[in-house]
Amino acid sequence: MLSIYKTCKTTSRVALPFKTVNAIWKRFEDLISKYRRLKNEKSKRTKRVLVFNEWRRLTGLCRSAKTLAELLHVTPQAISKCCSGRSIMCKGVYLRYLHPDMEVNIDDWFEYLDLIQYDKMCGEEHFYFKYSKSRKRDKLTANQIRSLESSIKNKALARLNEFYPHNLRVIANNGWFMEMDSNRYFPEILETNVDGESINALDIEIANYYETNLKEIIKELCERHPKRKNLISTQIMSSYKRGHYELAIIGILVQVDWICKDNLNKHFFLKRKNENKEYIPSIVNDLLDVQDDYFKVFITPILHDCPIFVHYSRLRTYPSDLNRHEIIHGTDIDFGNKVNFLKSLSLLKYVSDILYFSELCKKNRRPLEKYIYPKSDWV
């Protein structure tokens, strides 16, 4: 078009009358204006694409089907088919066009927006796959998915409630606390009843577990509590590596108090009396506000007396003699050993977990059971 315009401009100087050149000029200006308008309208019509993972959670937002097709190495038609529902998934992900009346901020909705919820908001019905590691997957409607999720959740919760609260109390009475991690849980604690005979073998296994995963646990604690990073990773770990277990244990017990102060403005070892006239950590009131059945199972150990924070006059009734009061006030002078260090570390990680996951539950970002229960059991 530009070359024609230049030709006309050159020709007009030589032979064409002024009126003719002016008419041609106006015609070309109209064509250029129409071309730009159509180009702008086309760019406005370009639909952004939402990407959901196999768990049907929002994980990405792409500016167009063409761009996403290039990223996934498929044709734009394959993207369009998946977005419209003619195919269920594309390259292992669910795809949907962003509704023109909706505005999605990826930071606010990341891994929170559920695909079934989104389809319902858009007034659309689609099929979904039940999560499976095998290639053969069941095609289900939204109602079937929700019904199946509810059934599995109830079974899992019943299974947890059968043994877990009791077992968590038993191991806490022996000085240990379990972290909330679906990839690092003990079937012996989850699936069987822990008694006096089995606790000895389990005691050794838990100690080995915390010693083996020490670096990962310290790293996670530092990431969650950056204000405490220097104290945890440098001073406490330096004391531990040099065999100064007394200093390391005291340092950990202090940090247990202060991560609670940072998050809830309350100290862990400042206690209140419960209905059984037991003195339990003051943070329990805040934790009981969390509306999640799984979470309430995991805070069972601190809903009752526990040797780490029980009054020293009742300490001798427990199998573990690791007690914060006796250590800080100098009554116990024989607490400095590796096992007690690992027990105190298990408490710090446990308290960090319940603070972290309680915040997630309150924000309703994602179901807690997806963290604390093996993923293979979920749809």
Short mmCIF file of C-alpha atoms in Angstrom, two decimals:
data_model
loop_
_atom_site.label_atom_id
_atom_site.label_comp_id
_atom_site.label_asym_id
_atom_site.label_seq_id
_atom_site.Cartn_x
_atom_site.Cartn_y
_atom_site.Cartn_z
CA MET A 1 0.00 0.00 0.00
CA LEU A 2 2.86 2.33 0.84
CA SER A 3 4.52 1.64 -2.52
CA ILE A 4 1.31 2.49 -4.37
CA TYR A 5 1.02 5.67 -2.35
CA LYS A 6 4.59 6.67 -3.31
CA THR A 7 3.87 5.92 -6.98
CA CYS A 8 0.76 8.07 -6.92
CA LYS A 9 2.62 10.85 -5.19
CA THR A 10 5.37 10.74 -7.81
CA THR A 11 2.92 10.46 -10.69
CA SER A 12 0.86 13.40 -9.45
CA ARG A 13 3.82 15.70 -9.88
CA VAL A 14 4.18 14.65 -13.50
CA ALA A 15 0.78 14.09 -15.13
CA LEU A 16 -2.29 13.61 -12.87
CA PRO A 17 -4.59 16.54 -12.15
CA PHE A 18 -4.75 17.80 -8.59
CA LYS A 19 -8.38 16.69 -8.03
CA THR A 20 -7.61 13.16 -9.17
CA VAL A 21 -4.59 12.88 -6.90
CA ASN A 22 -6.61 14.30 -4.00
CA ALA A 23 -9.38 11.71 -4.57
CA ILE A 24 -6.84 8.88 -4.66
CA TRP A 25 -5.22 10.25 -1.53
CA LYS A 26 -8.53 10.31 0.32
CA ARG A 27 -9.34 6.79 -0.80
CA PHE A 28 -6.04 5.46 0.49
CA GLU A 29 -6.47 7.29 3.81
CA ASP A 30 -9.87 5.64 4.20
CA LEU A 31 -8.36 2.22 3.45
CA ILE A 32 -5.54 2.75 5.95
CA SER A 33 -8.01 3.91 8.61
CA LYS A 34 -10.24 0.88 7.97
CA TYR A 35 -7.24 -1.46 8.14
CA ARG A 36 -6.12 -0.04 11.50
CA ARG A 37 -9.65 -0.23 12.89
CA LEU A 38 -10.01 -3.88 11.85
CA LYS A 39 -6.60 -4.67 13.35
CA ASN A 40 -7.60 -3.10 16.69
CA GLU A 41 -10.91 -4.95 16.70
CA LYS A 42 -9.13 -8.23 16.01
CA SER A 43 -6.71 -7.66 18.89
CA LYS A 44 -9.67 -6.92 21.17
CA ARG A 45 -11.36 -10.14 20.04
CA THR A 46 -8.28 -12.21 21.00
CA LYS A 47 -9.34 -14.36 23.92
CA ARG A 48 -7.04 -15.01 26.81
CA VAL A 49 -6.76 -18.63 27.94
CA LEU A 50 -6.82 -19.95 31.51
CA VAL A 51 -4.69 -23.02 32.25
CA PHE A 52 -5.75 -25.46 34.99
CA ASN A 53 -3.61 -28.37 36.22
CA GLU A 54 -4.72 -32.00 36.58
CA TRP A 55 -6.10 -31.14 40.03
CA ARG A 56 -8.30 -28.52 38.31
CA ARG A 57 -6.54 -25.58 39.96
CA LEU A 58 -5.61 -22.40 38.07
CA THR A 59 -1.91 -22.40 37.26
CA GLY A 60 -1.56 -19.99 34.35
CA LEU A 61 -3.03 -17.29 32.11
CA CYS A 62 -1.98 -16.98 28.45
CA ARG A 63 -2.68 -13.99 26.22
CA SER A 64 -4.03 -16.03 23.27
CA ALA A 65 -4.74 -19.52 22.00
CA LYS A 66 -2.04 -19.10 19.35
CA THR A 67 0.62 -18.26 21.93
CA LEU A 68 -0.40 -21.18 24.13
CA ALA A 69 -0.39 -23.53 21.12
CA GLU A 70 3.23 -22.59 20.46
CA LEU A 71 4.14 -23.24 24.12
CA LEU A 72 2.42 -26.64 24.19
CA HIS A 73 3.55 -27.57 20.64
CA VAL A 74 0.01 -28.18 19.40
CA THR A 75 -2.25 -26.50 16.86
CA PRO A 76 -4.49 -23.54 17.79
CA GLN A 77 -7.44 -25.77 16.84
CA ALA A 78 -6.49 -28.21 19.61
CA ILE A 79 -6.49 -25.34 22.12
CA SER A 80 -9.87 -24.16 20.85
CA LYS A 81 -11.38 -27.66 21.11
CA CYS A 82 -10.24 -28.00 24.72
CA CYS A 83 -11.47 -24.52 25.69
CA SER A 84 -14.91 -25.14 24.19
CA GLY A 85 -15.27 -28.59 25.77
CA ARG A 86 -15.05 -30.71 22.61
CA SER A 87 -11.99 -32.32 24.20
CA ILE A 88 -11.45 -32.63 27.96
CA MET A 89 -7.71 -32.01 28.30
CA CYS A 90 -4.82 -30.89 26.14
CA LYS A 91 -1.28 -31.99 26.95
CA GLY A 92 -2.29 -32.93 30.49
CA VAL A 93 -4.00 -29.62 31.39
CA TYR A 94 -7.52 -28.21 31.28
CA LEU A 95 -8.07 -25.04 29.24
CA ARG A 96 -10.80 -22.39 29.26
CA TYR A 97 -11.27 -19.06 27.55
CA LEU A 98 -11.38 -16.15 29.99
CA HIS A 99 -14.97 -14.95 30.17
CA PRO A 100 -15.28 -11.35 28.85
CA ASP A 101 -17.16 -10.26 31.97
CA MET A 102 -14.52 -11.67 34.34
CA GLU A 103 -11.20 -10.21 35.38
CA VAL A 104 -8.72 -12.70 36.83
CA ASN A 105 -5.67 -11.57 38.75
CA ILE A 106 -3.27 -14.51 38.55
CA ASP A 107 -1.62 -13.53 41.86
CA ASP A 108 -4.92 -13.65 43.77
CA TRP A 109 -6.38 -16.71 42.06
CA PHE A 110 -3.26 -18.85 41.55
CA GLU A 111 -3.93 -22.46 42.70
CA TYR A 112 -7.14 -21.21 44.35
CA LEU A 113 -9.65 -20.92 41.50
CA ASP A 114 -11.21 -24.32 40.91
CA LEU A 115 -12.14 -25.31 37.35
CA ILE A 116 -15.56 -26.69 38.34
CA GLN A 117 -16.24 -23.48 40.25
CA TYR A 118 -15.16 -21.40 37.22
CA ASP A 119 -17.39 -23.37 34.80
CA LYS A 120 -20.33 -22.90 37.15
CA MET A 121 -19.69 -19.14 37.29
CA CYS A 122 -19.69 -19.07 33.48
CA GLY A 123 -22.90 -21.15 33.29
CA GLU A 124 -21.19 -23.98 31.39
CA GLU A 125 -21.18 -27.75 31.85
CA HIS A 126 -18.15 -29.86 31.00
CA PHE A 127 -16.71 -33.29 31.65
CA TYR A 128 -13.60 -33.85 33.78
CA PHE A 129 -11.16 -36.68 34.35
CA LYS A 130 -10.72 -38.39 37.68
CA TYR A 131 -7.09 -38.02 38.71
CA SER A 132 -5.14 -41.19 37.97
CA LYS A 133 -1.50 -42.08 37.35
CA SER A 134 -2.54 -44.58 34.68
CA ARG A 135 -3.56 -43.59 31.17
CA LYS A 136 -7.07 -44.94 31.63
CA ARG A 137 -9.14 -42.26 33.34
CA ASP A 138 -12.82 -42.00 34.16
CA LYS A 139 -14.81 -39.20 32.53
CA LEU A 140 -17.06 -37.56 35.15
CA THR A 141 -19.50 -34.67 35.43
CA ALA A 142 -19.13 -31.90 38.01
CA ASN A 143 -21.76 -33.48 40.28
CA GLN A 144 -20.03 -36.88 40.10
CA ILE A 145 -16.67 -35.29 40.97
CA ARG A 146 -18.10 -33.44 43.98
CA SER A 147 -19.91 -36.54 45.23
CA LEU A 148 -16.76 -38.65 44.91
CA GLU A 149 -14.62 -36.02 46.64
CA SER A 150 -17.06 -35.83 49.54
CA SER A 151 -17.12 -39.62 49.93
CA ILE A 152 -13.32 -39.95 49.87
CA LYS A 153 -12.86 -37.05 52.26
CA ASN A 154 -15.27 -38.58 54.76
CA LYS A 155 -13.49 -41.94 54.58
CA ALA A 156 -10.08 -40.32 54.99
CA LEU A 157 -11.29 -38.24 57.93
CA ALA A 158 -12.80 -41.32 59.59
CA ARG A 159 -9.50 -43.11 59.09
CA LEU A 160 -7.60 -40.21 60.61
CA ASN A 161 -9.96 -39.96 63.56
CA GLU A 162 -9.71 -43.67 64.27
CA PHE A 163 -6.05 -43.69 65.33
CA TYR A 164 -4.35 -40.40 64.64
CA PRO A 165 -5.46 -38.14 67.55
CA HIS A 166 -4.63 -40.87 70.07
CA ASN A 167 -1.30 -41.65 68.41
CA LEU A 168 -0.27 -38.01 68.19
CA ARG A 169 -0.87 -37.66 71.94
CA VAL A 170 1.10 -40.84 72.69
CA ILE A 171 4.19 -39.71 70.77
CA ALA A 172 3.84 -36.16 72.19
CA ASN A 173 3.91 -37.67 75.68
CA ASN A 174 7.21 -39.22 74.62
CA GLY A 175 8.51 -35.80 73.53
CA TRP A 176 7.94 -36.02 69.75
CA PHE A 177 5.76 -33.95 67.42
CA MET A 178 4.94 -34.81 63.81
CA GLU A 179 5.10 -32.30 60.99
CA MET A 180 2.23 -31.92 58.53
CA ASP A 181 3.59 -33.27 55.27
CA SER A 182 1.86 -35.78 53.01
CA ASN A 183 5.19 -36.92 51.57
CA ARG A 184 6.74 -37.53 54.99
CA TYR A 185 4.26 -39.32 57.19
CA PHE A 186 4.50 -42.57 59.13
CA PRO A 187 1.99 -45.30 58.24
CA GLU A 188 2.57 -46.69 61.74
CA ILE A 189 1.12 -43.50 63.23
CA LEU A 190 -1.64 -43.04 60.67
CA GLU A 191 -2.93 -46.56 60.22
CA THR A 192 -2.32 -48.46 63.48
CA ASN A 193 -2.89 -47.94 67.16
CA VAL A 194 0.34 -46.93 68.91
CA ASP A 195 0.70 -48.46 72.35
CA GLY A 196 3.40 -48.88 75.00
CA GLU A 197 5.03 -51.79 73.17
CA SER A 198 5.28 -50.19 69.74
CA ILE A 199 6.36 -46.75 70.93
CA ASN A 200 9.95 -47.79 71.64
CA ALA A 201 10.60 -48.90 68.06
CA LEU A 202 8.73 -45.86 66.75
CA ASP A 203 10.80 -43.59 69.00
CA ILE A 204 13.99 -44.71 67.24
CA GLU A 205 12.40 -44.38 63.81
CA ILE A 206 11.20 -40.82 64.44
CA ALA A 207 14.65 -39.81 65.76
CA ASN A 208 16.27 -41.21 62.59
CA TYR A 209 13.71 -39.40 60.47
CA TYR A 210 14.41 -35.97 61.98
CA GLU A 211 18.16 -36.50 61.83
CA THR A 212 17.99 -37.55 58.17
CA ASN A 213 15.75 -34.63 57.14
CA LEU A 214 17.47 -32.03 59.33
CA LYS A 215 18.77 -29.85 56.48
CA GLU A 216 15.41 -29.73 54.67
CA ILE A 217 13.57 -28.89 57.88
CA ILE A 218 15.96 -26.08 58.80
CA LYS A 219 15.72 -24.67 55.28
CA GLU A 220 11.92 -24.68 55.41
CA LEU A 221 11.90 -23.01 58.84
CA CYS A 222 14.20 -20.25 57.58
CA GLU A 223 12.00 -19.63 54.52
CA ARG A 224 8.86 -19.35 56.64
CA HIS A 225 10.45 -17.22 59.36
CA PRO A 226 13.03 -14.95 57.70
CA LYS A 227 13.36 -12.81 60.85
CA ARG A 228 14.61 -15.92 62.65
CA LYS A 229 16.88 -17.15 59.86
CA ASN A 230 20.18 -16.12 61.43
CA LEU A 231 19.26 -17.53 64.84
CA ILE A 232 18.04 -20.86 63.43
CA SER A 233 20.45 -21.58 60.59
CA THR A 234 23.60 -20.05 62.11
CA GLN A 235 23.56 -19.93 65.89
CA ILE A 236 21.39 -22.95 66.72
CA MET A 237 22.84 -25.19 64.00
CA SER A 238 26.38 -24.09 64.85
CA SER A 239 25.83 -25.14 68.47
CA TYR A 240 24.36 -28.46 67.33
CA LYS A 241 27.26 -29.26 65.00
CA ARG A 242 29.79 -28.52 67.77
CA GLY A 243 27.95 -30.79 70.18
CA HIS A 244 26.71 -27.92 72.37
CA TYR A 245 23.25 -29.44 72.62
CA GLU A 246 22.25 -27.40 75.70
CA LEU A 247 22.68 -24.11 73.82
CA ALA A 248 20.92 -25.46 70.73
CA ILE A 249 17.91 -26.76 72.71
CA ILE A 250 17.49 -23.53 74.67
CA GLY A 251 17.72 -21.58 71.39
CA ILE A 252 15.00 -23.72 69.80
CA LEU A 253 12.62 -23.37 72.78
CA VAL A 254 13.04 -19.58 72.63
CA GLN A 255 12.23 -19.60 68.89
CA VAL A 256 9.07 -21.66 69.51
CA ASP A 257 7.81 -18.80 71.65
CA TRP A 258 8.83 -16.09 69.23
CA ILE A 259 7.47 -17.51 65.98
CA CYS A 260 4.09 -17.57 67.76
CA LYS A 261 4.67 -13.98 68.85
CA ASP A 262 5.50 -12.99 65.27
CA ASN A 263 2.39 -14.66 63.81
CA LEU A 264 -0.29 -14.42 66.51
CA ASN A 265 1.19 -11.91 68.96
CA LYS A 266 1.08 -14.60 71.65
CA HIS A 267 3.74 -16.73 73.30
CA PHE A 268 3.48 -20.51 73.02
CA PHE A 269 4.54 -21.23 76.58
CA LEU A 270 2.14 -18.72 78.16
CA LYS A 271 -0.74 -21.01 79.05
CA ARG A 272 -4.44 -20.94 79.83
CA LYS A 273 -6.65 -23.45 81.64
CA ASN A 274 -8.95 -25.68 79.54
CA GLU A 275 -12.19 -27.35 80.59
CA ASN A 276 -10.24 -30.29 82.05
CA LYS A 277 -8.27 -27.88 84.24
CA GLU A 278 -5.14 -28.54 82.17
CA TYR A 279 -2.84 -25.66 81.26
CA ILE A 280 -2.40 -25.51 77.49
CA PRO A 281 -0.72 -22.95 75.14
CA SER A 282 -2.59 -19.67 74.77
CA ILE A 283 -2.41 -19.89 70.95
CA VAL A 284 -4.99 -22.72 71.04
CA ASN A 285 -7.89 -20.24 71.03
CA ASP A 286 -6.72 -18.84 67.69
CA LEU A 287 -6.16 -22.31 66.25
CA LEU A 288 -9.65 -23.49 67.21
CA ASP A 289 -11.08 -20.72 65.00
CA VAL A 290 -9.82 -22.60 61.95
CA GLN A 291 -12.77 -24.29 60.27
CA ASP A 292 -11.07 -27.43 58.99
CA ASP A 293 -11.62 -30.95 60.36
CA TYR A 294 -8.17 -32.17 59.32
CA PHE A 295 -6.44 -29.29 61.02
CA LYS A 296 -8.27 -29.98 64.29
CA VAL A 297 -6.96 -33.55 64.23
CA PHE A 298 -3.38 -32.34 64.01
CA ILE A 299 -3.55 -29.88 66.88
CA THR A 300 -4.70 -32.68 69.25
CA PRO A 301 -1.34 -32.88 71.12
CA ILE A 302 -1.54 -29.29 72.38
CA LEU A 303 -5.21 -29.48 73.39
CA HIS A 304 -4.12 -31.40 76.49
CA ASP A 305 -1.23 -31.47 78.93
CA CYS A 306 2.09 -32.35 77.33
CA PRO A 307 5.47 -32.93 79.02
CA ILE A 308 7.22 -30.12 77.14
CA PHE A 309 4.92 -27.49 78.70
CA VAL A 310 3.24 -29.28 81.63
CA HIS A 311 3.72 -27.92 85.16
CA TYR A 312 6.93 -29.39 86.57
CA SER A 313 5.03 -30.92 89.50
CA ARG A 314 3.25 -33.28 87.08
CA LEU A 315 6.23 -34.04 84.84
CA ARG A 316 7.10 -37.35 86.49
CA THR A 317 3.82 -38.89 85.27
CA TYR A 318 5.05 -38.74 81.64
CA PRO A 319 7.60 -40.98 79.88
CA SER A 320 9.51 -37.94 78.57
CA ASP A 321 11.27 -35.61 81.00
CA LEU A 322 12.05 -32.86 78.44
CA ASN A 323 10.36 -29.82 79.96
CA ARG A 324 10.82 -26.20 79.02
CA HIS A 325 10.34 -24.85 82.57
CA GLU A 326 12.95 -27.15 84.09
CA ILE A 327 15.45 -26.34 81.33
CA ILE A 328 15.07 -22.55 81.31
CA HIS A 329 15.09 -22.28 85.11
CA GLY A 330 18.12 -24.52 85.53
CA THR A 331 16.44 -27.41 87.37
CA ASP A 332 17.32 -29.94 84.67
CA ILE A 333 21.06 -29.96 83.92
CA ASP A 334 21.20 -33.31 82.08
CA PHE A 335 19.04 -32.43 79.07
CA GLY A 336 21.93 -31.86 76.66
CA ASN A 337 21.92 -34.76 74.17
CA LYS A 338 21.14 -35.32 70.50
CA VAL A 339 17.77 -37.01 71.07
CA ASN A 340 16.46 -34.09 73.12
CA PHE A 341 17.73 -31.69 70.46
CA LEU A 342 15.76 -33.59 67.80
CA LYS A 343 12.68 -33.64 70.05
CA SER A 344 12.85 -29.87 70.53
CA LEU A 345 13.35 -29.45 66.78
CA SER A 346 10.25 -31.56 66.14
CA LEU A 347 8.30 -29.15 68.37
CA LEU A 348 9.60 -26.10 66.48
CA LYS A 349 8.67 -27.64 63.12
CA TYR A 350 5.27 -28.74 64.41
CA VAL A 351 4.42 -25.26 65.76
CA SER A 352 5.66 -23.69 62.52
CA ASP A 353 3.39 -26.06 60.55
CA ILE A 354 0.26 -25.33 62.54
CA LEU A 355 0.87 -21.58 62.24
CA TYR A 356 1.50 -21.84 58.49
CA PHE A 357 -1.44 -24.13 57.69
CA SER A 358 -3.85 -22.27 59.99
CA GLU A 359 -3.17 -19.17 57.91
CA LEU A 360 -3.86 -21.13 54.73
CA CYS A 361 -7.11 -22.48 56.11
CA LYS A 362 -8.31 -19.05 57.23
CA LYS A 363 -7.65 -17.65 53.78
CA ASN A 364 -9.34 -20.73 52.30
CA ARG A 365 -6.64 -20.94 49.69
CA ARG A 366 -6.75 -24.70 49.27
CA PRO A 367 -7.97 -27.79 51.13
CA LEU A 368 -5.63 -28.79 53.94
CA GLU A 369 -6.12 -32.50 53.25
CA LYS A 370 -4.28 -32.11 49.94
CA TYR A 371 -1.15 -31.44 52.02
CA ILE A 372 -1.49 -33.92 54.82
CA TYR A 373 -2.95 -36.98 53.13
CA PRO A 374 -1.46 -39.06 50.29
CA LYS A 375 -2.45 -37.56 46.93
CA SER A 376 -3.18 -40.87 45.25
CA ASP A 377 -6.44 -41.11 47.19
CA TRP A 378 -7.90 -37.90 45.79
CA VAL A 379 -9.89 -37.32 42.56
#
